[in-house]
mmCIF file of C-alpha atoms in Angstrom:
data_model
loop_
_atom_site.group_PDB
_atom_site.id
_atom_site.type_symbol
_atom_site.label_atom_id
_atom_site.label_comp_id
_atom_site.label_asym_id
_atom_site.label_seq_id
_atom_site.Cartn_x
_atom_site.Cartn_y
_atom_site.Cartn_z
ATOM 1 C CA GLY B 1 51.333 234.039 157.908
ATOM 2 C CA ALA B 2 53.983 231.466 157.978
ATOM 3 C CA VAL B 3 56.501 231.775 155.166
ATOM 4 C CA VAL B 4 58.792 229.245 153.605
ATOM 5 C CA SER B 5 61.569 230.968 151.664
ATOM 6 C CA GLN B 6 63.830 229.333 148.977
ATOM 7 C CA HIS B 7 67.070 230.552 147.238
ATOM 8 C CA PRO B 8 67.971 230.911 144.634
ATOM 9 C CA SER B 9 64.757 230.820 142.458
ATOM 10 C CA ARG B 10 66.713 230.163 139.502
ATOM 11 C CA VAL B 11 70.109 228.697 139.017
ATOM 12 C CA ILE B 12 72.294 227.658 136.013
ATOM 13 C CA CYS B 13 75.539 225.685 136.665
ATOM 14 C CA LYS B 14 77.786 223.850 134.387
ATOM 15 C CA SER B 15 78.057 219.857 134.346
ATOM 16 C CA GLY B 16 80.121 218.698 137.047
ATOM 17 C CA THR B 17 79.664 221.579 139.338
ATOM 18 C CA SER B 18 77.809 221.571 142.507
ATOM 19 C CA VAL B 19 74.793 223.956 143.455
ATOM 20 C CA LYS B 20 73.285 224.465 146.773
ATOM 21 C CA ILE B 21 69.530 225.355 147.336
ATOM 22 C CA GLU B 22 68.308 226.955 150.753
ATOM 23 C CA CYS B 23 65.230 226.489 152.261
ATOM 24 C CA ARG B 24 64.310 228.820 154.970
ATOM 25 C CA SER B 25 61.099 229.070 157.364
ATOM 26 C CA LEU B 26 60.956 232.495 158.147
ATOM 27 C CA ASP B 27 58.689 232.901 161.107
ATOM 28 C CA PHE B 28 58.773 229.551 162.806
ATOM 29 C CA GLN B 29 60.867 226.721 163.472
ATOM 30 C CA ALA B 30 60.546 223.334 161.602
ATOM 31 C CA THR B 31 62.368 220.424 163.068
ATOM 32 C CA THR B 32 61.192 218.531 159.762
ATOM 33 C CA MET B 33 61.507 219.925 156.239
ATOM 34 C CA PHE B 34 61.052 218.046 153.052
ATOM 35 C CA TRP B 35 62.390 218.116 149.691
ATOM 36 C CA TYR B 36 60.381 217.496 146.258
ATOM 37 C CA ARG B 37 61.624 217.283 142.816
ATOM 38 C CA GLN B 38 59.297 218.221 140.019
ATOM 39 C CA PHE B 39 60.077 217.663 136.128
ATOM 40 C CA PRO B 40 57.950 219.703 133.690
ATOM 41 C CA LYS B 41 54.352 219.055 133.691
ATOM 42 C CA LYS B 42 54.657 216.318 136.166
ATOM 43 C CA SER B 43 53.859 215.738 139.779
ATOM 44 C CA LEU B 44 56.057 216.387 142.943
ATOM 45 C CA MET B 45 58.076 213.374 144.016
ATOM 46 C CA LEU B 46 59.431 213.437 147.484
ATOM 47 C CA MET B 47 63.117 213.302 147.686
ATOM 48 C CA ALA B 48 64.092 213.261 151.321
ATOM 49 C CA THR B 49 63.052 214.381 154.756
ATOM 50 C CA SER B 50 65.337 216.871 156.430
ATOM 51 C CA ASN B 51 65.757 216.321 160.141
ATOM 52 C CA GLU B 52 67.236 218.986 162.229
ATOM 53 C CA GLY B 53 70.351 218.012 164.018
ATOM 54 C CA SER B 54 70.477 214.517 162.356
ATOM 55 C CA LYS B 55 70.849 212.716 158.968
ATOM 56 C CA ALA B 56 68.278 213.068 156.294
ATOM 57 C CA THR B 57 66.127 210.010 155.443
ATOM 58 C CA TYR B 58 66.160 209.443 151.670
ATOM 59 C CA GLU B 59 63.324 208.045 149.380
ATOM 60 C CA GLN B 60 64.042 204.965 147.732
ATOM 61 C CA GLY B 61 65.917 205.455 144.463
ATOM 62 C CA VAL B 62 67.402 208.814 145.457
ATOM 63 C CA GLU B 63 71.209 208.971 145.933
ATOM 64 C CA LYS B 64 72.246 210.510 149.103
ATOM 65 C CA ASP B 65 75.661 211.321 147.992
ATOM 66 C CA LYS B 66 74.344 212.845 144.903
ATOM 67 C CA PHE B 67 71.780 215.072 146.796
ATOM 68 C CA LEU B 68 73.174 216.230 150.124
ATOM 69 C CA ILE B 69 71.015 217.651 152.746
ATOM 70 C CA ASN B 70 71.873 219.465 155.773
ATOM 71 C CA HIS B 71 69.428 220.576 158.291
ATOM 72 C CA ALA B 72 71.922 222.565 160.701
ATOM 73 C CA SER B 73 69.234 224.863 162.375
ATOM 74 C CA LEU B 74 65.388 225.034 162.870
ATOM 75 C CA THR B 75 65.064 227.605 160.162
ATOM 76 C CA LEU B 76 67.339 226.312 157.507
ATOM 77 C CA SER B 77 67.650 223.170 155.460
ATOM 78 C CA THR B 78 69.897 223.009 152.327
ATOM 79 C CA LEU B 79 70.116 220.830 149.418
ATOM 80 C CA THR B 80 73.166 220.393 147.489
ATOM 81 C CA VAL B 81 73.294 218.742 144.067
ATOM 82 C CA THR B 82 76.712 217.376 143.665
ATOM 83 C CA SER B 83 78.491 217.004 140.516
ATOM 84 C CA ALA B 84 75.487 218.020 138.521
ATOM 85 C CA HIS B 85 74.446 216.661 135.248
ATOM 86 C CA PRO B 86 71.900 217.831 132.676
ATOM 87 C CA GLU B 87 69.329 215.149 133.747
ATOM 88 C CA ASP B 88 69.235 216.739 137.212
ATOM 89 C CA SER B 89 67.829 219.989 135.697
ATOM 90 C CA SER B 90 64.632 220.178 137.496
ATOM 91 C CA PHE B 91 62.403 222.251 139.678
ATOM 92 C CA TYR B 92 63.092 221.590 143.300
ATOM 93 C CA ILE B 93 60.653 222.409 146.115
ATOM 94 C CA CYS B 94 60.804 222.341 149.672
ATOM 95 C CA SER B 95 58.286 222.245 152.403
ATOM 96 C CA ALA B 96 58.012 222.696 156.276
ATOM 97 C CA SER B 97 55.523 221.824 158.966
ATOM 98 C CA LYS B 98 54.417 224.425 161.482
ATOM 99 C CA GLU B 99 53.549 222.656 164.553
ATOM 100 C CA GLY B 100 50.087 223.294 165.970
ATOM 101 C CA ALA B 101 47.767 224.946 163.997
ATOM 102 C CA GLY B 102 46.802 221.768 162.520
ATOM 103 C CA ASN B 103 50.580 220.948 161.583
ATOM 104 C CA THR B 104 49.790 223.101 158.377
ATOM 105 C CA ILE B 105 52.474 222.511 155.731
ATOM 106 C CA TYR B 106 54.047 225.420 153.960
ATOM 107 C CA PHE B 107 55.760 225.023 150.706
ATOM 108 C CA GLY B 108 58.549 227.313 149.294
ATOM 109 C CA GLU B 109 58.448 229.007 145.830
ATOM 110 C CA GLY B 110 60.857 226.509 144.432
ATOM 111 C CA SER B 111 64.180 226.577 142.641
ATOM 112 C CA TRP B 112 64.542 225.957 139.027
ATOM 113 C CA LEU B 113 67.995 224.213 138.368
ATOM 114 C CA THR B 114 69.330 224.071 134.808
ATOM 115 C CA VAL B 115 72.588 222.233 134.211
ATOM 116 C CA VAL B 116 74.228 222.959 131.145
ATOM 117 C CA SER J 1 54.844 204.449 142.875
ATOM 118 C CA GLN J 2 52.670 207.532 143.219
ATOM 119 C CA GLN J 3 49.937 207.380 145.843
ATOM 120 C CA GLY J 4 47.438 209.520 143.888
ATOM 121 C CA GLU J 5 46.002 209.391 140.584
ATOM 122 C CA GLU J 6 44.128 212.291 139.092
ATOM 123 C CA ASP J 7 41.635 212.513 136.694
ATOM 124 C CA PRO J 8 41.256 214.255 134.184
ATOM 125 C CA GLN J 9 44.814 215.242 133.487
ATOM 126 C CA ALA J 10 43.399 218.317 131.664
ATOM 127 C CA LEU J 11 40.424 220.108 132.122
ATOM 128 C CA SER J 12 39.172 223.362 129.718
ATOM 129 C CA ILE J 13 36.261 225.000 130.837
ATOM 130 C CA GLN J 14 34.593 228.451 130.136
ATOM 131 C CA GLU J 15 34.445 231.106 132.974
ATOM 132 C CA GLY J 16 31.410 230.557 135.229
ATOM 133 C CA GLU J 17 31.231 226.780 134.826
ATOM 134 C CA ASN J 18 32.153 224.553 137.508
ATOM 135 C CA ALA J 19 35.089 222.376 137.466
ATOM 136 C CA THR J 20 35.638 218.838 139.045
ATOM 137 C CA MET J 21 38.647 217.096 139.500
ATOM 138 C CA ASN J 22 39.071 213.613 141.148
ATOM 139 C CA CYS J 23 41.783 211.840 142.982
ATOM 140 C CA SER J 24 42.299 208.376 144.062
ATOM 141 C CA TYR J 25 44.739 206.825 146.378
ATOM 142 C CA LYS J 26 45.877 203.482 147.694
ATOM 143 C CA THR J 27 46.862 203.313 151.319
ATOM 144 C CA SER J 28 45.150 204.543 154.266
ATOM 145 C CA ILE J 29 45.686 208.099 155.154
ATOM 146 C CA ASN J 30 45.567 210.798 158.016
ATOM 147 C CA ASN J 31 44.217 213.173 155.799
ATOM 148 C CA LEU J 32 44.085 214.612 151.919
ATOM 149 C CA GLN J 33 45.041 217.781 150.840
ATOM 150 C CA TRP J 34 44.450 219.802 147.782
ATOM 151 C CA TYR J 35 47.152 222.132 146.351
ATOM 152 C CA ARG J 36 47.230 224.552 143.535
ATOM 153 C CA GLN J 37 50.364 225.476 141.409
ATOM 154 C CA ASN J 38 50.778 228.076 138.726
ATOM 155 C CA SER J 39 53.038 227.221 136.148
ATOM 156 C CA GLY J 40 56.538 227.387 137.508
ATOM 157 C CA ARG J 41 55.817 228.420 140.978
ATOM 158 C CA GLY J 42 55.377 226.914 144.396
ATOM 159 C CA LEU J 43 52.503 225.212 145.668
ATOM 160 C CA VAL J 44 49.604 226.871 147.522
ATOM 161 C CA HIS J 45 47.402 225.082 150.057
ATOM 162 C CA LEU J 46 43.792 225.176 149.311
ATOM 163 C CA ILE J 47 42.122 222.912 151.555
ATOM 164 C CA LEU J 48 42.573 219.728 154.174
ATOM 165 C CA ILE J 49 40.148 217.007 154.723
ATOM 166 C CA ARG J 50 40.661 214.603 157.517
ATOM 167 C CA SER J 51 40.045 210.988 157.067
ATOM 168 C CA ASN J 52 36.946 211.194 159.403
ATOM 169 C CA GLU J 53 35.364 213.987 157.387
ATOM 170 C CA ARG J 54 33.325 213.564 154.364
ATOM 171 C CA GLU J 55 32.893 216.971 152.993
ATOM 172 C CA LYS J 56 34.560 220.552 153.385
ATOM 173 C CA HIS J 57 33.799 223.909 151.902
ATOM 174 C CA SER J 58 36.233 226.767 151.602
ATOM 175 C CA GLY J 59 34.663 229.861 149.614
ATOM 176 C CA ARG J 60 34.093 228.295 146.032
ATOM 177 C CA LEU J 61 35.889 225.185 146.763
ATOM 178 C CA ARG J 62 34.215 222.049 147.782
ATOM 179 C CA VAL J 63 36.161 218.841 148.605
ATOM 180 C CA THR J 64 34.545 215.529 149.288
ATOM 181 C CA LEU J 65 36.323 212.416 150.600
ATOM 182 C CA ASP J 66 35.129 208.781 150.354
ATOM 183 C CA THR J 67 37.641 206.465 152.485
ATOM 184 C CA SER J 68 35.901 203.350 151.438
ATOM 185 C CA LYS J 69 36.564 203.966 147.679
ATOM 186 C CA LYS J 70 39.902 205.788 148.526
ATOM 187 C CA SER J 71 39.068 208.725 146.306
ATOM 188 C CA SER J 72 38.320 212.542 146.956
ATOM 189 C CA SER J 73 36.975 215.328 144.566
ATOM 190 C CA LEU J 74 37.621 218.990 144.278
ATOM 191 C CA LEU J 75 34.897 221.238 142.909
ATOM 192 C CA ILE J 76 35.605 224.735 141.906
ATOM 193 C CA THR J 77 32.203 226.811 141.480
ATOM 194 C CA ALA J 78 31.643 229.840 139.319
ATOM 195 C CA SER J 79 35.388 229.414 137.854
ATOM 196 C CA ARG J 80 37.317 232.450 136.816
ATOM 197 C CA ALA J 81 40.112 232.794 134.361
ATOM 198 C CA ALA J 82 42.392 233.387 137.473
ATOM 199 C CA ASP J 83 41.691 229.728 138.467
ATOM 200 C CA THR J 84 43.803 228.715 135.500
ATOM 201 C CA ALA J 85 46.473 226.294 137.190
ATOM 202 C CA SER J 86 47.427 222.784 138.010
ATOM 203 C CA TYR J 87 45.738 221.134 140.981
ATOM 204 C CA PHE J 88 47.221 218.357 143.026
ATOM 205 C CA CYS J 89 45.956 216.057 145.451
ATOM 206 C CA ALA J 90 48.372 214.964 148.205
ATOM 207 C CA THR J 91 47.786 212.341 150.955
ATOM 208 C CA GLU J 92 49.432 212.544 154.289
ATOM 209 C CA THR J 93 50.209 209.123 155.995
ATOM 210 C CA SER J 94 52.339 210.265 158.825
ATOM 211 C CA GLY J 95 54.469 213.330 160.052
ATOM 212 C CA SER J 96 53.670 215.929 157.276
ATOM 213 C CA ARG J 97 55.091 213.603 154.641
ATOM 214 C CA LEU J 98 52.957 214.086 151.410
ATOM 215 C CA THR J 99 52.451 211.853 148.514
ATOM 216 C CA PHE J 100 51.238 213.736 145.665
ATOM 217 C CA GLY J 101 48.774 212.740 142.724
ATOM 218 C CA GLU J 102 49.692 213.417 139.028
ATOM 219 C CA GLY J 103 47.745 216.580 138.969
ATOM 220 C CA THR J 104 45.005 218.008 136.961
ATOM 221 C CA GLN J 105 45.568 221.065 134.546
ATOM 222 C CA LEU J 106 42.664 223.287 134.749
ATOM 223 C CA THR J 107 42.284 225.940 131.894
ATOM 224 C CA VAL J 108 39.431 228.407 132.481
ATOM 225 C CA ASN J 109 38.680 230.424 129.147
ATOM 226 C CA PRO J 110 37.390 233.854 129.659
#
C-alpha cells in the first residue's frame, strides 16, 4: 500500500540552529501534503498545507518565517524549523493524500524534535 | 479552535469488553475519520464515514455518524490488550485538510 516516510524520526538540535524534516510519498505523487504538530498527550494541530510548486498555506498563528515549507517535487515536502528554541520541541507529522481510491490520507511516522 | 471534542479523554477496560468513544464537531463536514496512534508513533487510519452515511463497520470496529447532532462514535468490540492506544476523530471539510479531536486514551488491561 501507499507509504509516507518521514526523516529523521528523532533529532536533537541546539537552540538557535535550524533543522529540516523531510516527508516523502514513496509510491504515489502528492500535489498536497500537510504538516501537523503534536505536543505530548495532546491532539494534532494543522500547521500548514504544502502545495507542490507554490507557496505553502499556513494556519492562523503559525509563523511562516519560523516554519519554512518547501514542496519542490510531487513526492517530497520539507519542513525547516529555523532558529529553533526549546518551545519548538514537539512531534511533527506529515500527511499526503493519494488521489483516487477515495483520496485516502496517509500519515508519516512522525519526527520527534528536541531543542536543547 | 479544535473542531472535534472527544469523550472520554481516557478509558480503561478489561480485555474482552467493548470500548466506546465519542466525538463531536462544530461545522459541516465531507466526512469523519477515526485514527489510532500508538505512543510516540504516527497515525493509522481506521475508518472513514461519509456525511451521507450513518453507520459503518470494519472488523471489530463500528462507527456511527449523526450529522444532526454533529457527533460520531467509535465502538471497538471484544477489545484486546493490543488495542491500547490513543484514538482520534478527524473531520474533513475540504481537500484532505483534517481537523482533529482531542483524542481518547484507551487502555485495555489483560
